[in-house]
mmCIF file of C-alpha atoms and ligand atoms in Angstrom:
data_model
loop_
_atom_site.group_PDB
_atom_site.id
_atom_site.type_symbol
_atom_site.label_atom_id
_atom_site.label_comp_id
_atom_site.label_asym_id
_atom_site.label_seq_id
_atom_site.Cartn_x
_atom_site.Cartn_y
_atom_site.Cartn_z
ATOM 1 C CA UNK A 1443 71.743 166.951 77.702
ATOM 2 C CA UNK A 1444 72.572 163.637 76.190
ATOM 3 C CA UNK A 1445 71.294 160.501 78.169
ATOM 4 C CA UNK A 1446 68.621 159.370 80.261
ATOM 5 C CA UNK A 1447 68.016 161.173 84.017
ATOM 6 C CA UNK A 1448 65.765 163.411 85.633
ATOM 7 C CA UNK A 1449 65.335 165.755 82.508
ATOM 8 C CA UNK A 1450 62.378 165.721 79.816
ATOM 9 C CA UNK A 1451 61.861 163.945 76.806
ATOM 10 C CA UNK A 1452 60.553 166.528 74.579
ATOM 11 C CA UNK A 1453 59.742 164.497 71.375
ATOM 12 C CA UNK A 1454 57.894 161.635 71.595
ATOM 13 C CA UNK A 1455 54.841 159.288 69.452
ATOM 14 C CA UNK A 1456 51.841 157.206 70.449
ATOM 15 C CA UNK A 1457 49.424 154.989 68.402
ATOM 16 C CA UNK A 1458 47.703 158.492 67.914
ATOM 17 C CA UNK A 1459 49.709 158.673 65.239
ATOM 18 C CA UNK A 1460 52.525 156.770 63.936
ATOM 19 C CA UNK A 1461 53.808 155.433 67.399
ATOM 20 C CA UNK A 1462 53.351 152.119 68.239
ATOM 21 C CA UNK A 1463 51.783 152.004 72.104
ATOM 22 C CA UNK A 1464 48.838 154.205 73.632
ATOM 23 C CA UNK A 1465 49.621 157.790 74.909
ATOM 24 C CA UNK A 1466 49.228 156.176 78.382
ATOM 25 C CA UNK A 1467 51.795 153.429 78.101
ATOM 26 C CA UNK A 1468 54.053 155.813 76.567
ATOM 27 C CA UNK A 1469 53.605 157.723 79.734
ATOM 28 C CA UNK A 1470 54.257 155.429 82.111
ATOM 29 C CA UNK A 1471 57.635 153.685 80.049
ATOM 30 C CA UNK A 1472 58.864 157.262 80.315
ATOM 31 C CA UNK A 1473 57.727 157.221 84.583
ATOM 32 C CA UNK A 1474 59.384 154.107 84.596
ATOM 33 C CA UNK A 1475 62.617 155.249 82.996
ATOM 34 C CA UNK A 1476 63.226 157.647 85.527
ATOM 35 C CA UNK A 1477 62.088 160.849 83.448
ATOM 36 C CA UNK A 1478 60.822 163.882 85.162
ATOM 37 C CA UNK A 1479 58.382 164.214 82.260
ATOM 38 C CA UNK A 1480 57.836 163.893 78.837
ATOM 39 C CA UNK A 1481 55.965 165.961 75.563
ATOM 40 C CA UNK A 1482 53.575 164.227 74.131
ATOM 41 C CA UNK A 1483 53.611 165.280 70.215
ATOM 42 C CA UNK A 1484 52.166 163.316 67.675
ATOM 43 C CA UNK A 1485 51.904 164.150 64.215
ATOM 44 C CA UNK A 1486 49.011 166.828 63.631
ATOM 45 C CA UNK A 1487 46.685 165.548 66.409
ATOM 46 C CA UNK A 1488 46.075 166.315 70.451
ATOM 47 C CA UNK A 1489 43.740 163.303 70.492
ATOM 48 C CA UNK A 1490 46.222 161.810 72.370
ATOM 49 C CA UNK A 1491 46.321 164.601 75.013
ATOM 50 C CA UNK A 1492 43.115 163.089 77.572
ATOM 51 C CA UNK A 1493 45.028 159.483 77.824
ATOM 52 C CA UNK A 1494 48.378 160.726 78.365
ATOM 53 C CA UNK A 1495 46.947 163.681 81.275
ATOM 54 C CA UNK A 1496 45.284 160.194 82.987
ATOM 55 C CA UNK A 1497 48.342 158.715 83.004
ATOM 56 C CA UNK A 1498 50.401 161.612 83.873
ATOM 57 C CA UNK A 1499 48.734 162.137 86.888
ATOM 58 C CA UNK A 1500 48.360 158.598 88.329
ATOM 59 C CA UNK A 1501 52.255 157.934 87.441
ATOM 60 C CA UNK A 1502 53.237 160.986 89.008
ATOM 61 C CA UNK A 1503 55.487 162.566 85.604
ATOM 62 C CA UNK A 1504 54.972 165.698 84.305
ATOM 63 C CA UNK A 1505 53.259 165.599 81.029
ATOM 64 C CA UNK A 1506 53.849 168.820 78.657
ATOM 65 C CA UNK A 1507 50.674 168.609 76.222
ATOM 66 C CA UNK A 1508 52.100 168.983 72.566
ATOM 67 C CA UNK A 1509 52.426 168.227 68.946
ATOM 68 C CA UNK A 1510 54.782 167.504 65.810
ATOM 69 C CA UNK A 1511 53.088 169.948 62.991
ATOM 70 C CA UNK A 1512 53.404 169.378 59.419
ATOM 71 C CA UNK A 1513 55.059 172.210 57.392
ATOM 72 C CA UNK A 1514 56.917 172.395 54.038
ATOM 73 C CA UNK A 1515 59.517 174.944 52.712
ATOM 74 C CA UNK A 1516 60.144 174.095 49.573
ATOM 75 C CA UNK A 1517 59.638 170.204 48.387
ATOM 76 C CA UNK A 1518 61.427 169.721 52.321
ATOM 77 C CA UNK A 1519 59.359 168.546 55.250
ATOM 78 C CA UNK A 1520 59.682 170.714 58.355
ATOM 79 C CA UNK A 1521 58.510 169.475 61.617
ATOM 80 C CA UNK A 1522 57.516 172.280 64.299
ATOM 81 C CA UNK A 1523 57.545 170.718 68.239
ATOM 82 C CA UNK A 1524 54.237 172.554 69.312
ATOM 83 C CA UNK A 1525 53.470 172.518 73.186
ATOM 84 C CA UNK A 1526 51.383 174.109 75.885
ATOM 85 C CA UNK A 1527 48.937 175.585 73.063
ATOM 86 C CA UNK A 1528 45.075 175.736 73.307
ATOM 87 C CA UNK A 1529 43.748 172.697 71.691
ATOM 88 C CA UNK A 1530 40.961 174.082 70.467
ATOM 89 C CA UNK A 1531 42.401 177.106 68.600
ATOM 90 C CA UNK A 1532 40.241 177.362 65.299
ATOM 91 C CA UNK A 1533 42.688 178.101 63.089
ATOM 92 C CA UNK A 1534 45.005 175.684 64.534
ATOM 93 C CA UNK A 1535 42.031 173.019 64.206
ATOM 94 C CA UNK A 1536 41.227 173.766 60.808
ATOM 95 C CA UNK A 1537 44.276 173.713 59.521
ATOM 96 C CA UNK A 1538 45.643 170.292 61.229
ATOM 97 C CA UNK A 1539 42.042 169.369 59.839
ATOM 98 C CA UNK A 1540 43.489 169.842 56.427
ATOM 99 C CA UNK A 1541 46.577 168.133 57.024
ATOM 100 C CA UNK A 1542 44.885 165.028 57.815
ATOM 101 C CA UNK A 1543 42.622 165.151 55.072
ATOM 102 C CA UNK A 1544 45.446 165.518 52.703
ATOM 103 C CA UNK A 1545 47.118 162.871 55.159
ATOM 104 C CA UNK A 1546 44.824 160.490 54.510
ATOM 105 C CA UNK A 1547 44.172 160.589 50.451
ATOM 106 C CA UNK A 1548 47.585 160.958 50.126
ATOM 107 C CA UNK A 1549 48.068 157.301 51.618
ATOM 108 C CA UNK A 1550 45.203 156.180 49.697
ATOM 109 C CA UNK A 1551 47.030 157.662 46.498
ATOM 110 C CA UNK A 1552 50.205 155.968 47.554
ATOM 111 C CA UNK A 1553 48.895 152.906 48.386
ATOM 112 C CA UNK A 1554 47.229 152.108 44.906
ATOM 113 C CA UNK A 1555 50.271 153.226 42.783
ATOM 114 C CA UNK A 1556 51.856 150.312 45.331
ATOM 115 C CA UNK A 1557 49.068 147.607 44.445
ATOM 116 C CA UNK A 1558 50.024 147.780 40.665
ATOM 117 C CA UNK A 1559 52.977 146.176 41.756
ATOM 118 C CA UNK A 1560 52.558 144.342 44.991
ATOM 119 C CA UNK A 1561 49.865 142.540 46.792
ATOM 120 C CA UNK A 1562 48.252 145.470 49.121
ATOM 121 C CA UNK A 1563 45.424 146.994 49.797
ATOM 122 C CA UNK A 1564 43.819 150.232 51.594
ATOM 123 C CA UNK A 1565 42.105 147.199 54.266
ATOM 124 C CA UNK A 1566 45.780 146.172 55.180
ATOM 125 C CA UNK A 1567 46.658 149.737 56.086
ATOM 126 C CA UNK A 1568 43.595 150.726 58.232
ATOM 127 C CA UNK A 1569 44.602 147.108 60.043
ATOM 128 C CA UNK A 1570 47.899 149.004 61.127
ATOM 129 C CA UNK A 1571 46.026 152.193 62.529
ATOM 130 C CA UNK A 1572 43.617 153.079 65.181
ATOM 131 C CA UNK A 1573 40.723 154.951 63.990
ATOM 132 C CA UNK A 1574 41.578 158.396 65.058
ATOM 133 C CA UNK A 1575 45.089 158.141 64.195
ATOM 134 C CA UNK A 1576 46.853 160.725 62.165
ATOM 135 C CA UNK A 1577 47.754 157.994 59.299
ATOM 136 C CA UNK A 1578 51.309 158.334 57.663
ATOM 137 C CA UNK A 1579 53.834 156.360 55.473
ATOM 138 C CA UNK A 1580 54.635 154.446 58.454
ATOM 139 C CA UNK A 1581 51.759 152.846 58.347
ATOM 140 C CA UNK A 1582 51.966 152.082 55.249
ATOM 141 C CA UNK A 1583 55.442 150.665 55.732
ATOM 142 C CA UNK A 1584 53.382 148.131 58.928
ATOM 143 C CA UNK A 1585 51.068 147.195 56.054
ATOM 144 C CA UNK A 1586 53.932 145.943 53.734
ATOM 145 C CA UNK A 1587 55.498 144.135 56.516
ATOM 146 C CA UNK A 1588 52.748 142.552 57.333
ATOM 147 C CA UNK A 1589 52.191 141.544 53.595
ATOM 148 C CA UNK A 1590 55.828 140.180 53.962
ATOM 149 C CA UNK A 1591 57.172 142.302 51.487
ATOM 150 C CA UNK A 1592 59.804 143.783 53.707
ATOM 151 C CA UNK A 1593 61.469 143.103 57.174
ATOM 152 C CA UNK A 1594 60.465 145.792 59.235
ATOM 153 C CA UNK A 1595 59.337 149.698 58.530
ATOM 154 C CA UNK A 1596 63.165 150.774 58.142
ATOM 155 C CA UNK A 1597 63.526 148.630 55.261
ATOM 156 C CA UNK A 1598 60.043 149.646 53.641
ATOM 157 C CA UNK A 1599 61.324 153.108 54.219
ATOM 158 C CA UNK A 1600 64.747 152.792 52.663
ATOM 159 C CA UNK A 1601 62.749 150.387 49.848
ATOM 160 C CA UNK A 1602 59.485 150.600 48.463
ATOM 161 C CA UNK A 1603 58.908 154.128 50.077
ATOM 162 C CA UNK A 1604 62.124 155.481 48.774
ATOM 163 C CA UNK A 1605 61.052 158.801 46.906
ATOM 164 C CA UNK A 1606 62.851 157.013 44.324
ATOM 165 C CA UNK A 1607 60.772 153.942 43.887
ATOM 166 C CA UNK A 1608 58.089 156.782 42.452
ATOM 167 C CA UNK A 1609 55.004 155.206 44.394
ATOM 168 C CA UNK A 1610 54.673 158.487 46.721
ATOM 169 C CA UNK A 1611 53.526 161.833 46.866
ATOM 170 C CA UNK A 1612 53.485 164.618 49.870
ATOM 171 C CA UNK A 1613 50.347 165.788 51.599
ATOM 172 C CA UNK A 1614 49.364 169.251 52.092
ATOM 173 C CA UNK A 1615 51.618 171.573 54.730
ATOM 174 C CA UNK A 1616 51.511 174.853 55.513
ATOM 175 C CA UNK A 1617 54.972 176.972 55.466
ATOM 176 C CA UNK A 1618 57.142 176.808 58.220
ATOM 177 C CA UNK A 1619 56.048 180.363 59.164
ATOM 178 C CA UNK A 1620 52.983 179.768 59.304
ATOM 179 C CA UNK A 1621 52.816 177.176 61.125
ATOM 180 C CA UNK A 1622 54.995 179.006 64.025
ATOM 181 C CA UNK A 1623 52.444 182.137 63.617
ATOM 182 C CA UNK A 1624 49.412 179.489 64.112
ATOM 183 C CA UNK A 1625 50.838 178.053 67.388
ATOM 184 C CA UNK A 1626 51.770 181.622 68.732
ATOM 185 C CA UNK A 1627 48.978 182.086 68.107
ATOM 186 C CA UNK A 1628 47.365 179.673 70.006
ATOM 187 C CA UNK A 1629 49.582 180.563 72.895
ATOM 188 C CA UNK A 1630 51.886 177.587 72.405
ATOM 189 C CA UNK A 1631 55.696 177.861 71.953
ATOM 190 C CA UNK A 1632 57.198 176.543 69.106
ATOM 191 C CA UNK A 1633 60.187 174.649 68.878
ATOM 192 C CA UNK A 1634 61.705 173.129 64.958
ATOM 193 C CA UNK A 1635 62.178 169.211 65.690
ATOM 194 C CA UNK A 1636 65.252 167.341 64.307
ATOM 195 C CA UNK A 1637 66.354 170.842 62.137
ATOM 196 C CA UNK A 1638 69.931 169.473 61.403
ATOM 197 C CA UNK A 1639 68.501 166.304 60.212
ATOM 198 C CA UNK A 1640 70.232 165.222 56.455
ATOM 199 C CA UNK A 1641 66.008 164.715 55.465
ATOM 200 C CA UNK A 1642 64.827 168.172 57.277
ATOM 201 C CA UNK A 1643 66.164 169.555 54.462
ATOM 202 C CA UNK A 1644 68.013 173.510 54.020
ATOM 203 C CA UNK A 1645 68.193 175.770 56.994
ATOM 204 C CA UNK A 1646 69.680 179.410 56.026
ATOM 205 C CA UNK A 1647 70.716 182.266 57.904
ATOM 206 C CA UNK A 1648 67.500 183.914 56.681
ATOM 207 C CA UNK A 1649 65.199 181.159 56.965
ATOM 208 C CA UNK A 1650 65.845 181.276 60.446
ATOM 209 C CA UNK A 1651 65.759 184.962 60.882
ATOM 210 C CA UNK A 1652 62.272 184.694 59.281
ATOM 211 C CA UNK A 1653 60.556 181.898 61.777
ATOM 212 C CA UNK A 1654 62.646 183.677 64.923
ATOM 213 C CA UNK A 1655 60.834 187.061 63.682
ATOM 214 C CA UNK A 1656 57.647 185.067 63.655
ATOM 215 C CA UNK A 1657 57.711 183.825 67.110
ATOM 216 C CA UNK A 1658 60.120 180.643 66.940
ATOM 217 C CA UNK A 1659 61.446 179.703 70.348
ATOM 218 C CA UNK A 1660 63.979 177.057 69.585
ATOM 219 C CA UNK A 1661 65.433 173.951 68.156
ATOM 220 C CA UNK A 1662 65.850 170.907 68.935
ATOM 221 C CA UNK A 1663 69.407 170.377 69.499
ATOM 222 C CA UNK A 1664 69.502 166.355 71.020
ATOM 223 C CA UNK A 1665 68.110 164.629 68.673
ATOM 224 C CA UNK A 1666 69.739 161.395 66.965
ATOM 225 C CA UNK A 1667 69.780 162.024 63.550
ATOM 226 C CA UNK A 1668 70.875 165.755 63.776
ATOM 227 C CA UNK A 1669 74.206 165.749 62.351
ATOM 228 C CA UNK A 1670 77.777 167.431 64.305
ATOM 229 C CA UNK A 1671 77.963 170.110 61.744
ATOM 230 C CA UNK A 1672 74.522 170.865 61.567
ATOM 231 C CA UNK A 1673 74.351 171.039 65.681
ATOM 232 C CA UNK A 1674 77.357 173.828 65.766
ATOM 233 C CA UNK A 1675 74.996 176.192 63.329
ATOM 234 C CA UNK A 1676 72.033 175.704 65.878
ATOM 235 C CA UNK A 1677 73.632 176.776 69.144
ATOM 236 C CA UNK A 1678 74.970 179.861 66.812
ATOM 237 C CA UNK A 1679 72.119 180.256 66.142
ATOM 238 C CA UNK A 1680 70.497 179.791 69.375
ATOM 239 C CA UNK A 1681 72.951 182.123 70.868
ATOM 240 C CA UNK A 1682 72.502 185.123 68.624
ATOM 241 C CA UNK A 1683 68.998 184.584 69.073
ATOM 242 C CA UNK A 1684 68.694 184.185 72.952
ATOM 243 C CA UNK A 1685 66.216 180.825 71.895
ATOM 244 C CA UNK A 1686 66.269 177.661 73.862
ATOM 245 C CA UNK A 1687 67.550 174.331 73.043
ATOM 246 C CA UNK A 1688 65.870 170.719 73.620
ATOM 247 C CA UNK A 1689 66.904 167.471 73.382
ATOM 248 C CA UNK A 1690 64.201 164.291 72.708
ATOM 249 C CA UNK A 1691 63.973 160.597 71.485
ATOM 250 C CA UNK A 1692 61.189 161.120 69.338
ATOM 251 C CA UNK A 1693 60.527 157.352 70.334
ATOM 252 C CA UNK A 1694 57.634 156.270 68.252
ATOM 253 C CA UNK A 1695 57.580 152.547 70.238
ATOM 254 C CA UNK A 1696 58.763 149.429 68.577
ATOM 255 C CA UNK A 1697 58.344 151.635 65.186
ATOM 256 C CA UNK A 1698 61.866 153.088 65.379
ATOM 257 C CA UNK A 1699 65.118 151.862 67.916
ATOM 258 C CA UNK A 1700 64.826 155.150 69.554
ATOM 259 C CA UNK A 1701 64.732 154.825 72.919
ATOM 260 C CA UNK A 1702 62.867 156.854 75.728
ATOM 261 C CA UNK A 1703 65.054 159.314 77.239
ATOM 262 C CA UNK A 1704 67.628 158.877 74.837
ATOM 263 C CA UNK A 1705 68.263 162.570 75.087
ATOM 264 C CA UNK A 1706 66.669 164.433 77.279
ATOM 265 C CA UNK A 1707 66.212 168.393 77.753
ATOM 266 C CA UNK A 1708 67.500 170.378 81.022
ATOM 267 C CA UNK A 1709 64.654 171.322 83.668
ATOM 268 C CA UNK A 1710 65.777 175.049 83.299
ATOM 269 C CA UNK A 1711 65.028 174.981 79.451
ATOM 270 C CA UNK A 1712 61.394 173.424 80.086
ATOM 271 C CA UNK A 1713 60.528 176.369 82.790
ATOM 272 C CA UNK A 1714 61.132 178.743 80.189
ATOM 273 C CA UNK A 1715 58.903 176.910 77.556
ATOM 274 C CA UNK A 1716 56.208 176.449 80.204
ATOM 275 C CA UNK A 1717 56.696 180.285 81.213
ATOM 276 C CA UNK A 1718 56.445 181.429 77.364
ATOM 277 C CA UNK A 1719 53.020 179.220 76.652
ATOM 278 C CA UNK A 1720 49.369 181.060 77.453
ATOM 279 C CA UNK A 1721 47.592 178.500 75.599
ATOM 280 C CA UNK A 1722 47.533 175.202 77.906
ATOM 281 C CA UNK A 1723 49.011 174.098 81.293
ATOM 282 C CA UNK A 1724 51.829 171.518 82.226
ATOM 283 C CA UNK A 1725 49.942 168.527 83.972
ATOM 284 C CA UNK A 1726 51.030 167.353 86.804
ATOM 285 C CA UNK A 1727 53.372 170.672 87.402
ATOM 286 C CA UNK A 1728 52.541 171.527 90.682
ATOM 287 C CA UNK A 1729 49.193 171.556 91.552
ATOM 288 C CA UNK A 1730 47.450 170.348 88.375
ATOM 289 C CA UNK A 1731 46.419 167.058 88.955
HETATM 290 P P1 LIG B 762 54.854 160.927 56.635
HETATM 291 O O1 LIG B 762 54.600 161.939 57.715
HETATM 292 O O2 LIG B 762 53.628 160.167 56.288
HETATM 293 O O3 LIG B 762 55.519 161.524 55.436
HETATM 294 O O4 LIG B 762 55.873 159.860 57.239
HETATM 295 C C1 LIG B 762 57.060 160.351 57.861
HETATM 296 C C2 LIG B 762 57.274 159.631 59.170
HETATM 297 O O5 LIG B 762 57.865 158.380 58.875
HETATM 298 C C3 LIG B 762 58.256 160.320 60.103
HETATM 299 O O6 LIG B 762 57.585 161.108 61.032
HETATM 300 C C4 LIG B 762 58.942 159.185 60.796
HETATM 301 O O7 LIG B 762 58.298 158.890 62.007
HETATM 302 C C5 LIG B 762 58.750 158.001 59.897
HETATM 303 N N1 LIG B 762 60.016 157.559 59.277
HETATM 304 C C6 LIG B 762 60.739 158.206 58.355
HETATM 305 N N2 LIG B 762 61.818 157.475 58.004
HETATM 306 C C7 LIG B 762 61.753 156.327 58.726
HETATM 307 C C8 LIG B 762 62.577 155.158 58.819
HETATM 308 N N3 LIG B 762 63.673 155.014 58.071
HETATM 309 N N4 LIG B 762 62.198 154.178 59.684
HETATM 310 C C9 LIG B 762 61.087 154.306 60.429
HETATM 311 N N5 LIG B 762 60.274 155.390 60.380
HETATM 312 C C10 LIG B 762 60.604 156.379 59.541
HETATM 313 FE FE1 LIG B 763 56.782 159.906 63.031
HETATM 314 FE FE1 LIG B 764 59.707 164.555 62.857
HETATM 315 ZN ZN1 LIG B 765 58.621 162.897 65.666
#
């Protein structure tokens, strides 16, 4: 589904990570918009979850408890949509631990091959973060703006932060697979965000066969930077497959132009998600709050 209405926005950011506004404002924008409810899924972090149930339940919007997970195949980052899983999974903890360690001295790393060149330092960055923020490049790109070395984080991305410039690095990731085995795992469903994406990088036949084999339950379909040709290979896909398909905003605030509710995904795909999941509850499904 393509546009805003009562459906869910399945993708979205708060100042938890590299969002802009507080898990509870991001709520209530999506109450506001007319949403039936939203996922919460920041980058490698549910410390957003206890902010966003609050709000949930005093807007009156569903709130699907969730996460973006790091993962790598190959030298490609591949995002997994994690919801409904137990937030206090030990594996799942430890290793979204060890993402944000790597998280974070990758930035540092990053940001000192910058200050050979340009007027930054780490101080600027933390400026642009709350402290239990999963930090990321965006940041970074905040910190440059606000040095004035760029307009706005677009133009830091497609600029200093170009791979190209040579000033960064990746962090740690586990494999796609496992990342979908950790959130089965953890009784959450998994879902791959923004896979026909030019930057998700390749998506085979067997790649998929692999992650559907380990418990994958979808794709995110709706989402703007998926690309036509790309979207025809998921619903294959999704058809041979019997998986679901979602469609999000991943709105990350004033951080990106995407807007809440941009796409949204149908009320029949979210039951089956919220059937699937053993690891958390919807809040504000009935009878939660
Ligand atoms: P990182 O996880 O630290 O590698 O940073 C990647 C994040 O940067 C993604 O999750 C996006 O939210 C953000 N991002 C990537 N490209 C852009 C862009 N052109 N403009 C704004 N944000 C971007
Ligand atoms: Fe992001
Ligand atoms: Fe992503
Ligand atoms: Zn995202």
């Amino acid at each position: 589904m393509t546009g805003s209405g009562a459906g869910f926005d399945l993708h979205t950011h708060s100042s938890f990570s590299d969002g802009t506004e507080l898990p509870g404002r991001v709520v209530g924008l999506a109450a506001a918009a007319g949403l039936a409810g939203l996922a919460l899924t920041d980058h490698d972090t549910t410390k957003g979850w206890a902010d966003a149930t609050t709000a949930a339940c005093a807007q009156g919007i569903a709130l699907i408890p969730g996460m973006e997970l790091s993962s790598r195949h190959q030298s490609a980052t591949v995002h997994i949509l994690a919801f409904l899983f137990d937030p206090h999974d030990s594996d799942l903890v430890d290793e979204t631990d060890r993402i944000q360690r790597s998280r974070h001295e990758r930035a540092r790393r990053i940001v000192d091959r910058i200050a050979v060149d340009y007027s930054l330092e780490w101080a600027d960055v933390l400026a642009q973060t709350t402290d239990e923020a999963t930090i990321g490049r965006p940041h970074i790109a905040d910190a440059l703006v606000a040095r004035g070395h760029t307009p706005d984080r677009n133009s830091a991305f497609r600029g200093i932060l170009d791979p190209r410039w040579g000033y960064g690095e990746p962090h740690y990731a586990p494999s796609p697979l496992r990342a979908v085995e950790l959130v089965r795992a953890a009784g959450g469903v998994p879902v791959l965000a923004h896979p026909a994406a030019p930057r998700s990088g390749p998506l085979d036949d067997e790649y998929v066969h692999k992650l559907v084999d380990g418990g994958l339950f979808g794709f995110e379909l709706e989402h703007r930077e998926n690309t036509a040709r790309g979207k025809a290979r998921l619903v294959r896909w999704a058809n041979m497959y019997d998986l679901v398909l979602t469609g999000a905003s991943d709105y990350h605030g004033s951080g990106k132009p995407n807007k809440l509710g941009e796409n949204v995904t149908d009320p029949a795909v979210v039951n089956r998600i919220v059937a699937e999941a053993s690891g958390s509850r919807p809040v504000n499904w009935p009878g939660t709050c």
